[in-house]
Coordinates of C-alpha atoms in Angstrom, one line a residue:
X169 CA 12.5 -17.3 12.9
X170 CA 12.2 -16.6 9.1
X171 CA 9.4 -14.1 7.5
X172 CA 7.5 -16.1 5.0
X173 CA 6.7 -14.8 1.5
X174 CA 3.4 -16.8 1.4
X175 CA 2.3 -15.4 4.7
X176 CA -0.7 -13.3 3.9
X177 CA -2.0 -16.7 1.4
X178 CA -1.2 -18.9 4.3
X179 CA -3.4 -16.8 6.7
X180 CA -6.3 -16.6 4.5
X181 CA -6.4 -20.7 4.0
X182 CA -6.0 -20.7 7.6
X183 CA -8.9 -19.0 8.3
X184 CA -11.2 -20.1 5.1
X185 CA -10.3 -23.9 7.3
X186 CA -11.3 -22.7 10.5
X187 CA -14.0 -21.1 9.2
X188 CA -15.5 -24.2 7.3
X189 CA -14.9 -26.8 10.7
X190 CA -17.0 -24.4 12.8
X191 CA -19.7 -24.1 9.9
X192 CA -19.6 -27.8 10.0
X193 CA -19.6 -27.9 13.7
X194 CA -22.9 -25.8 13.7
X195 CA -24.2 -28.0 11.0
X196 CA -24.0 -30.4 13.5
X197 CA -25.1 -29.3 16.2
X198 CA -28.4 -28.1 14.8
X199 CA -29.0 -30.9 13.3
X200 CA -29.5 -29.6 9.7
X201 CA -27.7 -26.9 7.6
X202 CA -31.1 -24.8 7.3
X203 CA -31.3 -25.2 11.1
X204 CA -27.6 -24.1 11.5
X205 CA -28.1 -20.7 9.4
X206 CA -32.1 -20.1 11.4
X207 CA -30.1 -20.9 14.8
X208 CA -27.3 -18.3 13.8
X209 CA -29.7 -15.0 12.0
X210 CA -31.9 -15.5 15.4
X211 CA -28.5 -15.0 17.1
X212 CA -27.5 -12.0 15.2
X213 CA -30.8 -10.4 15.5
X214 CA -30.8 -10.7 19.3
X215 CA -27.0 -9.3 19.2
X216 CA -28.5 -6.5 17.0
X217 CA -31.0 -5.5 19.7
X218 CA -28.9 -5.7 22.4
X219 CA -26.2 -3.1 20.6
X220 CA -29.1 -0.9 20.0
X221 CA -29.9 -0.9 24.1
X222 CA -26.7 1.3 24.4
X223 CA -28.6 4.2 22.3
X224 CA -31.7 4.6 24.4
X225 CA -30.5 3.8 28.2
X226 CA -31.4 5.7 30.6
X227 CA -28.4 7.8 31.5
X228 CA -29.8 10.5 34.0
X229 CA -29.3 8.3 37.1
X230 CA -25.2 8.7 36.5
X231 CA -23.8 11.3 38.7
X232 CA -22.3 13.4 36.5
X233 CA -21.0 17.2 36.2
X234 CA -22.8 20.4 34.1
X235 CA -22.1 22.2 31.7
X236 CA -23.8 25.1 34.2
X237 CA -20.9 24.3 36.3
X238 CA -18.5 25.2 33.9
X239 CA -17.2 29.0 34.2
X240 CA -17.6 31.4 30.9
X241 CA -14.3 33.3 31.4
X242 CA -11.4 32.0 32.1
X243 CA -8.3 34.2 33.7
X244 CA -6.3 35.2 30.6
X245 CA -2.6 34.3 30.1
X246 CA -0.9 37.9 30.4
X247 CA 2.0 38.2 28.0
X248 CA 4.1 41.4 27.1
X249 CA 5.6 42.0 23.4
X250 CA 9.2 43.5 22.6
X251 CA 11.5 43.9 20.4
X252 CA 15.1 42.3 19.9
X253 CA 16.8 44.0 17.3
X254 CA 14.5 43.8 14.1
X255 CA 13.1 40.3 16.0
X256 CA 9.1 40.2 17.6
X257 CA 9.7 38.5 21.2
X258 CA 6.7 37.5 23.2
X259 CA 7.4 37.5 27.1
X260 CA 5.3 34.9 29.2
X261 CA 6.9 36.1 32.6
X262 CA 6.0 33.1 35.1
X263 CA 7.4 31.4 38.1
X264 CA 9.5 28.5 36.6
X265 CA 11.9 27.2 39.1
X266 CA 14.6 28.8 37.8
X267 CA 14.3 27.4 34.4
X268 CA 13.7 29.1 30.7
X269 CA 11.8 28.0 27.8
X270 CA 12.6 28.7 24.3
X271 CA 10.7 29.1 21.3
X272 CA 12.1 30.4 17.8
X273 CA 9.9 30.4 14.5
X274 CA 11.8 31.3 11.3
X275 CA 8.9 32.0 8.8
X276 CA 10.1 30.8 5.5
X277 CA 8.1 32.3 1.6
X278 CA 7.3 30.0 -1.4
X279 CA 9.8 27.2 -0.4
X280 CA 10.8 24.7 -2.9
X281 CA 9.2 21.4 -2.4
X282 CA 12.3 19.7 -3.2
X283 CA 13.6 21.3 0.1
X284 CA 10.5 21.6 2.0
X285 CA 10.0 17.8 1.7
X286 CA 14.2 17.3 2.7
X287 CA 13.3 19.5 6.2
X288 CA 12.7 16.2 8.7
X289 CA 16.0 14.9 6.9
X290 CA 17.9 18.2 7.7
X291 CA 16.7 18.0 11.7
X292 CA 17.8 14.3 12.2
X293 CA 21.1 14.8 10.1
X294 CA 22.0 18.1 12.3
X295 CA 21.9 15.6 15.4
X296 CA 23.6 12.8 14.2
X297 CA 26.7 14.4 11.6
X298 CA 28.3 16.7 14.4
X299 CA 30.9 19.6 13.7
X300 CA 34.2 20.6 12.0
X301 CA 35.5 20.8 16.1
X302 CA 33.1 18.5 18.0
X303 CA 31.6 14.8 17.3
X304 CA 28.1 14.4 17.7
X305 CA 29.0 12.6 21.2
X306 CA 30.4 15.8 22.4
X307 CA 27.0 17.6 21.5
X308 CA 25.4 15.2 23.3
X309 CA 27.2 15.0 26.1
X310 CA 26.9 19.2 26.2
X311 CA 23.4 19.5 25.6
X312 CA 22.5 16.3 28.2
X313 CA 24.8 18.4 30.7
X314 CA 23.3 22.1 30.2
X315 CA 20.2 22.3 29.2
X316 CA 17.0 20.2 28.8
X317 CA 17.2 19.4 25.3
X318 CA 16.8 21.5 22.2
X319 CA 15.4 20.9 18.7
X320 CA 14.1 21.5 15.3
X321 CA 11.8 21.0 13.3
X322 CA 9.3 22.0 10.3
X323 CA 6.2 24.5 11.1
X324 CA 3.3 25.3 9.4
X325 CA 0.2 27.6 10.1
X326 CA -3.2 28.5 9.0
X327 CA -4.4 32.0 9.6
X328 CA -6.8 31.9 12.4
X329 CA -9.1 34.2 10.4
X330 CA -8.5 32.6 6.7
X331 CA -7.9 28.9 6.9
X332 CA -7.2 29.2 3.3
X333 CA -4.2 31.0 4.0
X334 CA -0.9 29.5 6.0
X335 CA 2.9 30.2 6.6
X336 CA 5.8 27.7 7.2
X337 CA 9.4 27.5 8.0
X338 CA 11.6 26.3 10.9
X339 CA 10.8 26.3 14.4
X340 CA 13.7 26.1 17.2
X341 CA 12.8 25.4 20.8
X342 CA 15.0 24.4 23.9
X343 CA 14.9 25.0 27.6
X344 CA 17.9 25.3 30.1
X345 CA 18.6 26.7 33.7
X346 CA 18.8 30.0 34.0
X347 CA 22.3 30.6 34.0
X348 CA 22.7 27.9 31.1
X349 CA 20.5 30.2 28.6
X350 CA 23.5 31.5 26.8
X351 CA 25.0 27.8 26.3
X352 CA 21.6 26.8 25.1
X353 CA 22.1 29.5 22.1
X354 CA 24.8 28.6 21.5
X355 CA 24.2 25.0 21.0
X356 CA 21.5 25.7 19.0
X357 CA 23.2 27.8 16.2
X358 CA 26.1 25.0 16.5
X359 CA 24.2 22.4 15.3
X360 CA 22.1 24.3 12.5
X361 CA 25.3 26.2 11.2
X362 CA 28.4 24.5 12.0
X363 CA 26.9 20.5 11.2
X364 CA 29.5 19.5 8.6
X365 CA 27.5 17.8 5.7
X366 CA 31.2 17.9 4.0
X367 CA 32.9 15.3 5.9
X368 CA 34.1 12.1 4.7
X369 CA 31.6 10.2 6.9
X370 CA 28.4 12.4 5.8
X371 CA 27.1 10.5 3.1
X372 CA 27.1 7.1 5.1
X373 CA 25.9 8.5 7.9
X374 CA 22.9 10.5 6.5
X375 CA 22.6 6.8 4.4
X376 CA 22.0 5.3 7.8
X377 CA 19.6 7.6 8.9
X378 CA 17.6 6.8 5.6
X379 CA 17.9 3.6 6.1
X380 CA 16.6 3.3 9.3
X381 CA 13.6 5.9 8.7
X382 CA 13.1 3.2 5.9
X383 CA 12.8 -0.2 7.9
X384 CA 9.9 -1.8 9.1
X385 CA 7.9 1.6 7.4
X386 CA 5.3 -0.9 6.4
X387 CA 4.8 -2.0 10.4
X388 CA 5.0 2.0 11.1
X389 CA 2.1 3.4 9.0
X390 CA 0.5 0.0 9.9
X391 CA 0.2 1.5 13.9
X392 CA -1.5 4.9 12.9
X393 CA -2.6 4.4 9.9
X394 CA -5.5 6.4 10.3
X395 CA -3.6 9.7 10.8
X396 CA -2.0 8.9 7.5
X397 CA -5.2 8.9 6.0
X398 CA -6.5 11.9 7.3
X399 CA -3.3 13.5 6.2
X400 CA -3.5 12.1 2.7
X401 CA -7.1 13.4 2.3
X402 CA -6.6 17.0 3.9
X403 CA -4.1 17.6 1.6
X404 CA -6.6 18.2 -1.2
X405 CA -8.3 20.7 0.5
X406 CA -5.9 23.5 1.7
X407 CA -2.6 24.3 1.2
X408 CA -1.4 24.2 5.0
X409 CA -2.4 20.3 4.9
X410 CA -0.5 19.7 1.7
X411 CA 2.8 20.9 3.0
X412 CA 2.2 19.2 6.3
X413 CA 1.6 15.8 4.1
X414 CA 4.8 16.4 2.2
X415 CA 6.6 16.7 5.7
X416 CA 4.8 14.0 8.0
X417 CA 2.8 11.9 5.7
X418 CA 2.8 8.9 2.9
X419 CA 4.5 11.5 0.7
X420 CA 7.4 11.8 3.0
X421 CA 7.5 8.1 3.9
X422 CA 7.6 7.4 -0.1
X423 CA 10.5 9.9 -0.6
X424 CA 12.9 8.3 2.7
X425 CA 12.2 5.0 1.2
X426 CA 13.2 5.6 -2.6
X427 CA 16.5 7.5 -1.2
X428 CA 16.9 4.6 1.4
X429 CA 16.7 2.3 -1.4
X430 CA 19.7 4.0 -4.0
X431 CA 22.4 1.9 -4.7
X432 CA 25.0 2.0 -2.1
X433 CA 27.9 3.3 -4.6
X434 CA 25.7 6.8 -4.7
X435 CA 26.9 9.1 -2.3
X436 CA 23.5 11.3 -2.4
X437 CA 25.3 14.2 -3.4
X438 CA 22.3 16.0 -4.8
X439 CA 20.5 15.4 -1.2
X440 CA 24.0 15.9 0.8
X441 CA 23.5 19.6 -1.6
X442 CA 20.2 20.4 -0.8
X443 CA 20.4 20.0 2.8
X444 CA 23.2 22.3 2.6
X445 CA 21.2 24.6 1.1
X446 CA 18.8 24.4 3.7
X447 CA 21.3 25.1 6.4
X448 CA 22.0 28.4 4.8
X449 CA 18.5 29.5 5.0
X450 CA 17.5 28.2 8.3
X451 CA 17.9 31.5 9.7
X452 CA 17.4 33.8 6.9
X453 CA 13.3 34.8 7.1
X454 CA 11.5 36.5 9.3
X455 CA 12.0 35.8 12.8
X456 CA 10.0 35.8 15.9
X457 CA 10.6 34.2 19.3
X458 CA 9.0 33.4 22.7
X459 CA 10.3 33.2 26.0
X460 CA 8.8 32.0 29.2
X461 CA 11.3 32.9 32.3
X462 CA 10.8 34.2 35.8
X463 CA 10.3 38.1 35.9
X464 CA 13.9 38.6 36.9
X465 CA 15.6 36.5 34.4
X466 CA 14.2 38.7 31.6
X467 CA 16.8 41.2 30.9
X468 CA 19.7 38.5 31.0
X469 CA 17.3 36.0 28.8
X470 CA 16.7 39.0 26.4
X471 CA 20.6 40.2 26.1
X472 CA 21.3 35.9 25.5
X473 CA 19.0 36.2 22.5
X474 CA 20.6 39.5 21.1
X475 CA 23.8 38.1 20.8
X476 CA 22.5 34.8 19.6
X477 CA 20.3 36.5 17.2
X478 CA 23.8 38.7 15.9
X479 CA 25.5 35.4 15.5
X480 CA 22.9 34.2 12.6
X481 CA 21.9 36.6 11.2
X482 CA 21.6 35.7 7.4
X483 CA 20.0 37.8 4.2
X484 CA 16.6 37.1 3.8
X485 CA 15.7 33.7 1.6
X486 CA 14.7 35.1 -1.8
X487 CA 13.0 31.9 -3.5
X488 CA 10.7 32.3 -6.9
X489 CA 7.2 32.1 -6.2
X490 CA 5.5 29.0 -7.7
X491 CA 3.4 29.3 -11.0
X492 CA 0.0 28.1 -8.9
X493 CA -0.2 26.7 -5.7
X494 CA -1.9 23.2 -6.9
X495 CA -3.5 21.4 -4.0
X496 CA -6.3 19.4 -5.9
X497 CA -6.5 16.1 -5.1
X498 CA -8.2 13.6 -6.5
X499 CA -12.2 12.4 -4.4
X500 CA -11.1 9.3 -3.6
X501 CA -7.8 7.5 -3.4
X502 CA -6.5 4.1 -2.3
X503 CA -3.2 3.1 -1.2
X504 CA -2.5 -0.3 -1.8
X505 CA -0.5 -1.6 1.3
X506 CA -0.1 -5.5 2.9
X507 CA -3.2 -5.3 5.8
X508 CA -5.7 -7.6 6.4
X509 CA -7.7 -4.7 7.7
X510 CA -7.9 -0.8 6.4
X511 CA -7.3 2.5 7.3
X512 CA -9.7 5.7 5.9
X513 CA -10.7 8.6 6.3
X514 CA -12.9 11.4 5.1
X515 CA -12.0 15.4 5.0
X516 CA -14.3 18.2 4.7
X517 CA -13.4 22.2 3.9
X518 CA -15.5 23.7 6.6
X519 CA -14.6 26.9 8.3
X520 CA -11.6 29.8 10.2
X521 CA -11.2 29.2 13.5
X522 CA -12.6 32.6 14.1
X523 CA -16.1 31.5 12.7
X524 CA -19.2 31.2 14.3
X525 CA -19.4 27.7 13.1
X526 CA -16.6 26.5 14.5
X527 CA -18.4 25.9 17.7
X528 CA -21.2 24.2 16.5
X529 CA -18.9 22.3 14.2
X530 CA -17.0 20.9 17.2
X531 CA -19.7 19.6 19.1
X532 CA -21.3 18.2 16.1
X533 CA -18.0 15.9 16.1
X534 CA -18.0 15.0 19.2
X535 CA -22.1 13.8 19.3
X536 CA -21.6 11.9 15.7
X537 CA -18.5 10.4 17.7
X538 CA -20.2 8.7 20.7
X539 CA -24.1 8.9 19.7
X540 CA -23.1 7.5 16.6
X541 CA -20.2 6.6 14.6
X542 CA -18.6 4.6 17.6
X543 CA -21.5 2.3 17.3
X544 CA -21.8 1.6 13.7
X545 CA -18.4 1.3 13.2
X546 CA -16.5 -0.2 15.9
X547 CA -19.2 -1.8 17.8
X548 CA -21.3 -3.3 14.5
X549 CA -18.6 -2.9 12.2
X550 CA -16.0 -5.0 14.1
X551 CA -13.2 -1.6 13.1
X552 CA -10.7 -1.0 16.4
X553 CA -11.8 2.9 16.0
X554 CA -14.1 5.2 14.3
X555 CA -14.7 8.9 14.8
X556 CA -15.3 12.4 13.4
X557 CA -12.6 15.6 14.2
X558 CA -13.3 19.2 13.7
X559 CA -9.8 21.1 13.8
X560 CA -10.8 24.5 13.8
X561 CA -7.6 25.9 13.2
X562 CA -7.2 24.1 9.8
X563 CA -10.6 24.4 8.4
X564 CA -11.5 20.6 8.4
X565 CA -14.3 17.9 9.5
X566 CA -13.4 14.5 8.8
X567 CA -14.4 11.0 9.9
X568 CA -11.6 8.6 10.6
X569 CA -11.7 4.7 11.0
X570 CA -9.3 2.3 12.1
X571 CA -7.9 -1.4 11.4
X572 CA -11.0 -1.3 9.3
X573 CA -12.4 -5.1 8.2
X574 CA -15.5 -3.5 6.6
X575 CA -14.2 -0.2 4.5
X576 CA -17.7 -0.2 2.2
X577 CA -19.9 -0.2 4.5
X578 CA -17.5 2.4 6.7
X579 CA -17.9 4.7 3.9
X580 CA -21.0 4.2 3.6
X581 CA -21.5 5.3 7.3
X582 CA -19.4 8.3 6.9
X583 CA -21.5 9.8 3.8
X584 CA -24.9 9.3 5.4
X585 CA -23.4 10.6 9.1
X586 CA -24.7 14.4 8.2
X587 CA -27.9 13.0 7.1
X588 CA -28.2 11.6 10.4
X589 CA -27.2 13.9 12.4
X590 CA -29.7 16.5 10.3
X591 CA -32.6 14.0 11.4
X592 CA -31.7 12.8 15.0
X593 CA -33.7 14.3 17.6
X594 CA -31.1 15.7 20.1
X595 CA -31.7 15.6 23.7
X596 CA -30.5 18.4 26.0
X597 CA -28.4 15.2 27.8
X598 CA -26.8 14.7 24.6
X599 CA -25.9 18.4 24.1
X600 CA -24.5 18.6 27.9
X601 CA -22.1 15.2 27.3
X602 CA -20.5 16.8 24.3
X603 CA -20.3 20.3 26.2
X604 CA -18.7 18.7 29.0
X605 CA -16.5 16.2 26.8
X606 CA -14.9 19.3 25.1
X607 CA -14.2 21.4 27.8
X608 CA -12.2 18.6 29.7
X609 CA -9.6 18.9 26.9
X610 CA -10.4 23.4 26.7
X611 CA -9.7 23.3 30.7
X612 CA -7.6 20.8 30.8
X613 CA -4.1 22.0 32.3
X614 CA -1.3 23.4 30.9
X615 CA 2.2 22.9 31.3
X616 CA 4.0 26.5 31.9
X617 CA 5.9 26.4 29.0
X618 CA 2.6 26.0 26.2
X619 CA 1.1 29.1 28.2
X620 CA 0.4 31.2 25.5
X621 CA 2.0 29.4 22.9
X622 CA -1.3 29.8 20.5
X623 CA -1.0 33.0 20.4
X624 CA 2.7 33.1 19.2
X625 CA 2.3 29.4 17.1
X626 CA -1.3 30.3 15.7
X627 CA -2.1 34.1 15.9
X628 CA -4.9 33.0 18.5
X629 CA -5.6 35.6 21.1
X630 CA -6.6 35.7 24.1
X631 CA -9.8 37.4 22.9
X632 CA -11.0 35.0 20.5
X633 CA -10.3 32.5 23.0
X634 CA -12.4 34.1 25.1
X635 CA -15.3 34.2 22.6
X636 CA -14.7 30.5 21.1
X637 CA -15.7 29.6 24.9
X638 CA -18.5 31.2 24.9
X639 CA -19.7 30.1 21.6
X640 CA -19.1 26.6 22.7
X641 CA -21.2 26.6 26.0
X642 CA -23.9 28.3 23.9
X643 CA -24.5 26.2 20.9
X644 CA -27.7 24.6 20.6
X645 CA -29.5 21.4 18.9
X646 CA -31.1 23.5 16.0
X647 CA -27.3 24.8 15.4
X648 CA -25.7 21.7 15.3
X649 CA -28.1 20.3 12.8
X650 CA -27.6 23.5 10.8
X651 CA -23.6 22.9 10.6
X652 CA -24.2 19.5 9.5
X653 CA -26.1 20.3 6.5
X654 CA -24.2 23.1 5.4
X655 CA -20.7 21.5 5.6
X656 CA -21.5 17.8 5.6
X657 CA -25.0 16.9 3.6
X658 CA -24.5 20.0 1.2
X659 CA -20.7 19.7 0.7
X660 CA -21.2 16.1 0.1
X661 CA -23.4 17.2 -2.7
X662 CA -20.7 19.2 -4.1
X663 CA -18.2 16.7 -4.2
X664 CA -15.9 18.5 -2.0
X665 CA -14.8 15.5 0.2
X666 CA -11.6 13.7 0.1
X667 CA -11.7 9.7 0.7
X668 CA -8.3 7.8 1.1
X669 CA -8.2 4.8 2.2
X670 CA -5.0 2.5 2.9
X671 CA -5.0 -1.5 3.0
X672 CA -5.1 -4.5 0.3
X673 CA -6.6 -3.8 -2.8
X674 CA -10.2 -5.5 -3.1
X675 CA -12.6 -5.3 -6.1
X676 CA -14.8 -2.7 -4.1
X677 CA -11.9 -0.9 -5.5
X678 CA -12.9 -0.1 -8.7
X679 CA -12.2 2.6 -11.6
X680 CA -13.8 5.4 -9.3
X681 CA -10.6 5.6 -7.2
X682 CA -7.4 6.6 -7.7
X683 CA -4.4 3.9 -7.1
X684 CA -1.7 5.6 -4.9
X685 CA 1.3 3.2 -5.7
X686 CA 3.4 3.6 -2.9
X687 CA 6.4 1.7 -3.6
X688 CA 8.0 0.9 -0.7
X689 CA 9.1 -2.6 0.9
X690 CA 6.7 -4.8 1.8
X691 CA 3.9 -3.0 -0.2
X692 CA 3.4 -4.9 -2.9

């Protein structure tokens, strides 16, 4: 097997011939080409009517569960706070079989781009370069052996009272037996201080790891393209979704690639540099962990983090604050990229997770979801997916659609979805579905290790918890319509959305949107 250059003209003659035998075989059949076209638009009509049964059937025969059946309180998660030297530690004491979880987040102020965007680099290098003392297949070998795997990685935050406000830096996790904690520590401040990015076989090394990052990317964004839409159009709205693009989205995948793609006589010295740079400062903010143990493995857990906490403890990062923090994005913006089909999606400013809209806002979602969008844009619009999201904790309503043959009329959808949802004449049954719908994922369970985690990860307390529950089983119809013009038909007015939209460009794309070259293999 050989790719073909011509592949994407090849596949459209393909289709323009298949599509002129069946035409012909219609013609045919009918008897007449006028015939043909009557005998196919009386098709089309009864398929219309028959995808517009699925909005009026009568659902209340369905055995189904109530939202009356759902408790108002739930049993809070009970979690006790300490200190560790100069270090906040939240203790979830639980029964865990003997095992300890791990949870470290190194809050990092005004971080340079140029290293923010390096951080996913930095967390595969540490696991692939290895030590001065120990190869990377000893490290393995150690951490396979005593504990149940550690890691690190890039964190962001909004407030939960100010979505306009967030935090970042590193976030260090790992779980181990008991009696393995100390190990565990160790490991971890192994592989984030003692990786040798000086050694003879670092710049290949971290080449490979661009290079694979790099191959097949097209394929890659091509299997959740929508999430790299949404992504792409958060980031004009706050600043948490900016950084998180630069880390996890086209941004990032545009910055592996034109690395991946240097010459191989460069020996990336300036990244090899900066990801040294990073190394120094991955413990030097301000620090706060989370343990989950069993009540007796506390004060052993607690002296392992002292001494592991003594071991790397670095002067605070001092970094310039920027000039302005610049997150303005343009309204709309296309990405060409080699589909057949697109990807889009459409992101909203709305409200703090704290908010009293923030319940309505939710449920609105999930109605305009399966009352709605699902039908216009999947099951009319021939797309694989369509939806709307409300993620509370970053302040954003959006509408998403995927491997998307039909982006105009999608958008189209997505602008007059408010409208609609202002109009529609909600049924209590409606209300109860979306109630229900949203609790299955609030009440779903938890493993014991993310029991309280939102508290430590997003500054969510038990008590607003507590009332976001309440708030949810107590919206109503005239609430839901209220949230919809206020942060859909009336934001719309003010031009506050972001559209992106990812596939081959098309004349719908005109002088309106913004072309995101993305310059990658494959892409043009």
């Amino acid at each position: 097997m050989a790719p073909s250059a011509d592949f994407a003209q090849d596949l459209a003659k393909e289709e323009e011939t298949r599509l002129k035998g069946k035409i012909a075989k219609a013609v045919e059949t009918a008897g007449g080409e006028e015939q043909a076209q009557a005998a196919l638009e009386a098709r089309e009509l009864a398929l219309l009517v028959e995808q517009g049964k699925s909005n009026t059937e009568d659902l209340s025969c369905l055995p189904s569960v109530h939202v009356a059946d759902i408790p108002r309180s739930k049993e809070p998660v009970l979690l006790r706070n300490d200190m560790v030297g100069e270090v906040k530690l939240q203790l979830r004491e639980a029964p865990t079989n003997g095992l300890t979880y791990f949870r470290a987040i190194n809050n990092l102020e005004n971080l340079p781009d140029e290293l923010r965007s390096l951080i996913p680099l930095f967390t595969d290098a540490i696991m692939r370069l290895g030590t001065k003392d120990m190869t990377m297949e000893q490290l393995e070998d150690l951490i396979k052996l005593k504990t149940g795997g550690v890691s690190v990685g890039y964190h962001s935050a909004s407030q939960p009272t100010d979505f306009t406000q967030a935090k970042e830096g590193l976030v260090f996790s790992g779980m181990a037996l008991d009696r393995n904690v100390p190990i565990m520590f160790d490991l971890l401040r192994k592989l984030i201080v003692e990786t040798n990015f000086d050694s003879p076989e670092a710049a290949l090394q971290i080449r490979q790891l661009l290079q694979a990052a790099s191959d097949g990317v097209v394929n890659d964004i091509a299997s959740s393209g929508h999430a790299y839409a949404r992504r792409a159009a958060e980031a004009g709205l706050t600043w948490d979704a900016l950084v998180r693009e630069q880390v996890s989205g086209l941004s990032q995948v545009k910055l592996i690639t034109s690395l991946a793609n240097r010459p191989e006589s460069d020996q990336l010295e300036d990244v090899i540099s900066k990801l040294k740079l990073i190394q120094q400062f991955a413990f030097a903010g301000t620090m706060r962990a989370a343990i989950t143990c069993d009540s007796e493995s506390v004060p052993s857990n607690t002296g392992a983090l002292s001494t592991f906490l003594n071991s790397v403890h670095s002067p605070k990062a001092n970094f310039p604050p920027p000039k302005t923090r610049d997150f303005t994005r343009n309204i709309k913006s296309f990405y060409p990229l080699p589909y057949q089909v697109y990807y889009g999606a459409l992101a909203l400013p709305t409200a703090s997770y704290t908010s009293p809209d923030g319940a309505p806002l939710q449920i609105l979602a999930s109605l305009l979801t399966h009352k709605h969008l699902h039908h216009e844009i999947r099951e009319k619009g021939g797309a694989y997916g369509g939806g709307a999201y409300s993620r509370a904790i970053d302040g954003v309503f959006g509408f998403y659609s995927y491997r998307d043959p039909n982006p105009v009329n999608t958008l189209k959808i997505m602008r007059n979805a408010g409208q609609w949802a202002v109009d529609k004449k909600w049924s209590d049954r409606d209300l109860e579905d979306a109630k229900i719908s949203i609790f299955q994922g609030v009440d779903a369970p938890r493993a014991v290790n993310e029991e309280g985690m939102s508290n430590f990860v997003y500054g969510i307390t038990e008590e607003m918890k507590q009332r976001r529950r309440e708030q949810l089983l107590d919206v109503t119809k005239d609430q839901v319509r209220e949230v919809a013009q206020k942060y859909i038909v009336e934001a719309l007015g003010k031009q506050s959305e972001r559209v992106v939209f990812l596939g081959e460009k098309r004349d719908f794309v005109d002088n309106t949107w913004a072309i995101k070259e993305m310059d990658i293999n494959g892409s043009a």
